[in-house]
Amino acid sequence: MGETEGKKDEADYKRLQTFPLVRHSDMPEEMRVETMELCVTACEKFSNNNESAAKMIKETMDRKFGSSWHVVIGEGFGFEITHEVKNLLYLYFGGALAVCVWKCS
Amino acid sequence: MCRSLVWIFCAGKLGRRERSDKDEGLWNCCFLCLPGTVFSICCHLLHATLPQISPSSPVPTSGLSLAVIFSYKRSVSVGRGTRKRDEDSGTEVAEGADEWAQSKATVRPPDQLELTDAELKEEFTRILTANNPHAPQNIVRYSFKEGTYKLIGFVDQLAVHFSQVGNLIPKDSDEGRRQRYRNNLVTGSEESAKLVISEAEVVEEEDEPKEAEAGSQTDVPAAEAAEKVAEELMTPKQPKERKLTNKFNFSERASQTFNNPLRDRECQMEPPPRTNFSATANQWEIYDAYVEELEKQEKTKEKEKAKTPVAKKMGKMAMRKMTSMESQSDDITKVTQAAKIVERMVNQNTYDDVAQDFKYYEDAADEYRDQEGTLLPLWKFQNDKAKRLAVTALCWNPKYNDLFAVGHGSYDFMKQSRGMLLLYSMKNPSFPEYIFSSESGIMCLDMHMDHPYLVVVGHYDGNVAIYNLKKPHSQPSFRSSAKSGKHTDPVWQVKWQKDDMDNNLNFFSVSSDGRIVSWTLVKSELVHTDVIKLKVEGSTTESLEGLQLYTVGCGTAFDFHKEIDYMFLVGTEEGKIYKCSKSYSSQFLDTYDAHNMAVDAVSWNPYHTKVFMSCSSDWTVKIWDHTIKTPMFIYDLNSAVGDVAWAPYSSTVFAAVTTNGKTHVFDLSINKYEAICNQPVVAKKKNKITHVQFNPIHPIIIVGDDRGHVTCLKLSPNLRKMPKEKKGQEVQKGPAVEIAKLDKLLNLVREVKTKI
């Protein structure tokens, strides 16, 4: 019973691997969806290199939504940031990654 | 000393310096001596012809050739020095010629020769020639041909004054062409600029001529400018040789427009608002978040599973329907109110004259018609759906004076079809406000006094139902059924009662099955109570085993007393009227042998507590005092009377309708024996009028016929007469007056009766 439960949890957990879970966001709906998709794409593409993923996200955001975006991707960090209102997205991805994207010029 | 102005006229040109032997050494010319200017030129030429100069110098000889011939009367000095001096004095002479008018005394230089007058007067002619003084006059050369020295007659007189090696190259030579080519390349790029410049120059040049000093010069530059323009026009693209601009004719002009002063402007926008945000991203935080999400998802899944799929579908469908309906109904509901108003307005406009009549028309002819009145037809209400159904019941709404209910059904025993309940408003004669349809014909209806939205109807099949007008359903809110004790025969009359002790709604119904049933609405269910059973008196027989059998009378009409709550009258098919009480279920209080045929309607007088009226298919209308067994008044109307109704405004007025389509209005105070109004109301004679009702407020009545039409009629003033008092006394109004009025009448009758 315990084993099956454990397996079930793992299976469920694994199912959530590619499910981005938005922890905090104050972006408008469209922007948020776009950014989420972009983050997912970037993280999947550069699954072993956070820096490149962050770079890709940052550059794309700069192009789309204006300059001075900041992106942090990692598995263990704490942060305190000042961001422009309605330009923050903080999401978890893949069960272990956390992505924080904000704009501040 | 004398002086003389020497004026020598110039002779024609000698042409080229083709010297012929004749002319050797001698030039015969003269020059024009003008004071000042030309003389200086002459002096220049003189210097040029000094002995140093060889006659072979290339002195331009085209045009005027000048030699100076001095002819002066001064003493000639020998040698060049003197000549110089003479020249100087000659100059002096010319200049002195200007001044000679001023002073005649001459100033003599100290070293001047002194001569005698005779010597002074001597004229010497000097001839200056262009011969080269250095040129030898007798050159001898050895001629090898002849072997002797020969004298060369022709001696070259050319004297070179000045020579310079020039750097001009002929255009067509090789070098010239090469240079030109090179120049073209260099100036090719500048040609456009040059064009502009040259054009500008041309423009300037054209402006220039106007400002040129000498008038004669204007033509030349203008011509040149025109030439240049023509050149440019013809060869705009060819590389032009640099135009040599004559500085006298062309000058460059430039101007600078005023540059607006520069000003600095700064602006600072408000920066987009910023807030702080902080969080931690750890493995355990991430894990927790995901687990939470999982749980949420599972919960929603369970919820979905808990609902049955059908219900879920239904819910979804309902939701969809609701949303679509809402969206539809939103559109409609927004419009309904407006549409309703517009509909009413349109109706009012269409039936404008009718509305005006209803409000304001008072038949003036009534003054002339003594004691008689008329009924003015107003609106006619009909509906397609109720076309073939007879009007079986009419009722005015107690609250809304323009609203009335019409029940449709069929009196025909054989042809029974569906029934309809329509509610019309006088404001909209073309379409009913509410439509309810039922399976069985409606035979009677009543509206609640306190709850004007509750309508109770009795059906042909014995059922009773309550309709709630507030709810849009077309189905009754409450309905009796076989289980709940419906009648077994058509329900002929229903009437609301006051709410019972528990504030439940309560109504009575009478039917042909002989039962009078009291229905109570308890917790949305109809509960029935048999109030009384109509037994035909005298018909009780004892059967076996001691059961009492009785024939059941068929109740056809009833009416409750206005003041005495428990007392009510029931009319039966046998023609009897029973006075009953709610409390006694088996015994009647009284019985009246009213009619020979079925009693169609009974009605208490609204004012007089003792008086009631009944009508029947035996063509009669009878007015009773309930204490007296015999009727007070009997009226024979020549046709079966369908309905009779008291007027709400007077105790002595009532209306009766007959099956021949006539409406009779009686006013007992005016005419005890005859109707004051006897008027056919419906168009076709075959139309039987089935019911009549007075409007409680307005002076109108509605009559329904068996074709499903309801006609609204206005009572003329004669029919609405109030009792006239003697002048000086106040006109008393109120129920007391009415009662008194009726009493008076009744007393008359009673007296007569008692007398009889």
PDB file of C-alpha atoms in Angstrom, chain A:
ATOM      1  CA  MET A   1       0.000   0.000   0.000  1.00  0.00           C
ATOM      2  CA  GLY A   2       2.695   2.413   1.013  1.00  0.00           C
ATOM      3  CA  GLU A   3       4.735   1.466  -2.000  1.00  0.00           C
ATOM      4  CA  THR A   4       1.916   1.928  -4.414  1.00  0.00           C
ATOM      5  CA  GLU A   5       1.119   5.192  -2.801  1.00  0.00           C
ATOM      6  CA  GLY A   6       4.672   6.252  -3.104  1.00  0.00           C
ATOM      7  CA  LYS A   7       4.730   5.221  -6.739  1.00  0.00           C
ATOM      8  CA  LYS A   8       1.514   7.031  -7.370  1.00  0.00           C
ATOM      9  CA  ASP A   9       2.888  10.150  -5.834  1.00  0.00           C
ATOM     10  CA  GLU A  10       5.986   9.877  -7.893  1.00  0.00           C
ATOM     11  CA  ALA A  11       3.999   9.318 -11.019  1.00  0.00           C
ATOM     12  CA  ASP A  12       1.824  12.295 -10.254  1.00  0.00           C
ATOM     13  CA  TYR A  13       4.840  14.301  -9.379  1.00  0.00           C
ATOM     14  CA  LYS A  14       6.482  13.361 -12.590  1.00  0.00           C
ATOM     15  CA  ARG A  15       3.344  14.308 -14.409  1.00  0.00           C
ATOM     16  CA  LEU A  16       3.818  17.749 -13.040  1.00  0.00           C
ATOM     17  CA  GLN A  17       7.313  17.956 -14.366  1.00  0.00           C
ATOM     18  CA  THR A  18       6.391  20.000 -17.344  1.00  0.00           C
ATOM     19  CA  PHE A  19       3.565  21.814 -15.670  1.00  0.00           C
ATOM     20  CA  PRO A  20       4.449  25.418 -14.896  1.00  0.00           C
ATOM     21  CA  LEU A  21       2.992  26.506 -11.629  1.00  0.00           C
ATOM     22  CA  VAL A  22       2.660  30.228 -11.275  1.00  0.00           C
ATOM     23  CA  ARG A  23       3.470  31.201  -7.765  1.00  0.00           C
ATOM     24  CA  HIS A  24       3.017  34.936  -8.047  1.00  0.00           C
ATOM     25  CA  SER A  25       2.200  37.188 -10.931  1.00  0.00           C
ATOM     26  CA  ASP A  26       0.806  40.623 -11.453  1.00  0.00           C
ATOM     27  CA  MET A  27       1.008  40.666 -15.218  1.00  0.00           C
ATOM     28  CA  PRO A  28      -1.991  41.135 -17.401  1.00  0.00           C
ATOM     29  CA  GLU A  29      -3.455  37.869 -18.604  1.00  0.00           C
ATOM     30  CA  GLU A  30      -2.129  37.859 -22.152  1.00  0.00           C
ATOM     31  CA  MET A  31       1.321  38.927 -21.126  1.00  0.00           C
ATOM     32  CA  ARG A  32       1.402  36.317 -18.433  1.00  0.00           C
ATOM     33  CA  VAL A  33       0.455  33.503 -20.755  1.00  0.00           C
ATOM     34  CA  GLU A  34       3.036  34.531 -23.281  1.00  0.00           C
ATOM     35  CA  THR A  35       5.749  34.814 -20.687  1.00  0.00           C
ATOM     36  CA  MET A  36       4.863  31.474 -19.183  1.00  0.00           C
ATOM     37  CA  GLU A  37       5.102  29.767 -22.524  1.00  0.00           C
ATOM     38  CA  LEU A  38       8.368  31.468 -23.227  1.00  0.00           C
ATOM     39  CA  CYS A  39       9.805  30.331 -19.913  1.00  0.00           C
ATOM     40  CA  VAL A  40       8.701  26.766 -20.522  1.00  0.00           C
ATOM     41  CA  THR A  41      10.235  26.764 -23.964  1.00  0.00           C
ATOM     42  CA  ALA A  42      13.492  28.209 -22.729  1.00  0.00           C
ATOM     43  CA  CYS A  43      13.806  25.844 -19.791  1.00  0.00           C
ATOM     44  CA  GLU A  44      13.112  22.844 -21.933  1.00  0.00           C
ATOM     45  CA  LYS A  45      15.517  23.947 -24.572  1.00  0.00           C
ATOM     46  CA  PHE A  46      18.343  24.709 -22.164  1.00  0.00           C
ATOM     47  CA  SER A  47      17.496  22.139 -19.581  1.00  0.00           C
ATOM     48  CA  ASN A  48      21.076  21.784 -18.404  1.00  0.00           C
ATOM     49  CA  ASN A  49      22.160  25.400 -18.648  1.00  0.00           C
ATOM     50  CA  ASN A  50      20.232  27.924 -16.646  1.00  0.00           C
ATOM     51  CA  GLU A  51      22.271  30.805 -17.893  1.00  0.00           C
ATOM     52  CA  SER A  52      21.391  30.297 -21.530  1.00  0.00           C
ATOM     53  CA  ALA A  53      17.760  29.801 -20.681  1.00  0.00           C
ATOM     54  CA  ALA A  54      17.752  32.996 -18.683  1.00  0.00           C
ATOM     55  CA  LYS A  55      19.528  34.773 -21.484  1.00  0.00           C
ATOM     56  CA  MET A  56      16.985  33.626 -24.015  1.00  0.00           C
ATOM     57  CA  ILE A  57      14.099  34.675 -21.817  1.00  0.00           C
ATOM     58  CA  LYS A  58      15.590  38.044 -21.056  1.00  0.00           C
ATOM     59  CA  GLU A  59      16.365  38.884 -24.648  1.00  0.00           C
ATOM     60  CA  THR A  60      12.959  37.838 -25.871  1.00  0.00           C
ATOM     61  CA  MET A  61      11.233  39.830 -23.168  1.00  0.00           C
ATOM     62  CA  ASP A  62      13.342  42.873 -23.962  1.00  0.00           C
ATOM     63  CA  ARG A  63      12.333  42.668 -27.580  1.00  0.00           C
ATOM     64  CA  LYS A  64       8.668  42.080 -26.934  1.00  0.00           C
ATOM     65  CA  PHE A  65       7.848  44.173 -23.944  1.00  0.00           C
ATOM     66  CA  GLY A  66      10.521  46.796 -23.630  1.00  0.00           C
ATOM     67  CA  SER A  67      13.938  47.079 -22.206  1.00  0.00           C
ATOM     68  CA  SER A  68      15.468  46.130 -18.919  1.00  0.00           C
ATOM     69  CA  TRP A  69      14.065  42.756 -17.992  1.00  0.00           C
ATOM     70  CA  HIS A  70      15.765  40.602 -15.442  1.00  0.00           C
ATOM     71  CA  VAL A  71      15.550  36.844 -15.257  1.00  0.00           C
ATOM     72  CA  VAL A  72      16.718  34.478 -12.578  1.00  0.00           C
ATOM     73  CA  ILE A  73      16.503  30.719 -12.920  1.00  0.00           C
ATOM     74  CA  GLY A  74      17.607  28.387 -10.275  1.00  0.00           C
ATOM     75  CA  GLU A  75      16.859  25.667  -7.828  1.00  0.00           C
ATOM     76  CA  GLY A  76      17.643  27.342  -4.574  1.00  0.00           C
ATOM     77  CA  PHE A  77      17.763  31.048  -4.002  1.00  0.00           C
ATOM     78  CA  GLY A  78      16.050  33.804  -2.148  1.00  0.00           C
ATOM     79  CA  PHE A  79      15.485  37.272  -3.493  1.00  0.00           C
ATOM     80  CA  GLU A  80      14.134  40.713  -2.821  1.00  0.00           C
ATOM     81  CA  ILE A  81      13.530  42.787  -5.916  1.00  0.00           C
ATOM     82  CA  THR A  82      11.992  46.039  -6.950  1.00  0.00           C
ATOM     83  CA  HIS A  83       9.966  45.637 -10.071  1.00  0.00           C
ATOM     84  CA  GLU A  84       7.713  47.775 -12.162  1.00  0.00           C
ATOM     85  CA  VAL A  85       4.106  47.213 -11.323  1.00  0.00           C
ATOM     86  CA  LYS A  86       2.387  44.671 -13.544  1.00  0.00           C
ATOM     87  CA  ASN A  87       5.665  43.292 -14.793  1.00  0.00           C
ATOM     88  CA  LEU A  88       6.510  40.396 -12.530  1.00  0.00           C
ATOM     89  CA  LEU A  89       6.172  36.662 -12.966  1.00  0.00           C
ATOM     90  CA  TYR A  90       7.414  34.093 -10.527  1.00  0.00           C
ATOM     91  CA  LEU A  91       6.789  30.502 -11.407  1.00  0.00           C
ATOM     92  CA  TYR A  92       7.967  27.015 -10.639  1.00  0.00           C
ATOM     93  CA  PHE A  93       8.714  24.633 -13.408  1.00  0.00           C
ATOM     94  CA  GLY A  94       9.611  21.042 -13.834  1.00  0.00           C
ATOM     95  CA  GLY A  95       9.398  20.129 -10.205  1.00  0.00           C
ATOM     96  CA  ALA A  96      12.744  21.633  -9.335  1.00  0.00           C
ATOM     97  CA  LEU A  97      13.274  24.917 -11.138  1.00  0.00           C
ATOM     98  CA  ALA A  98      12.094  28.316 -10.124  1.00  0.00           C
ATOM     99  CA  VAL A  99      11.996  31.166 -12.608  1.00  0.00           C
ATOM    100  CA  CYS A 100      11.594  34.780 -11.669  1.00  0.00           C
ATOM    101  CA  VAL A 101      11.109  37.359 -14.420  1.00  0.00           C
ATOM    102  CA  TRP A 102      10.691  41.051 -13.718  1.00  0.00           C
ATOM    103  CA  LYS A 103      11.120  44.406 -15.368  1.00  0.00           C
ATOM    104  CA  CYS A 104      12.935  47.299 -13.834  1.00  0.00           C
ATOM    105  CA  SER A 105      14.753  49.913 -15.859  1.00  0.00           C
TER     106      SER A 105
END
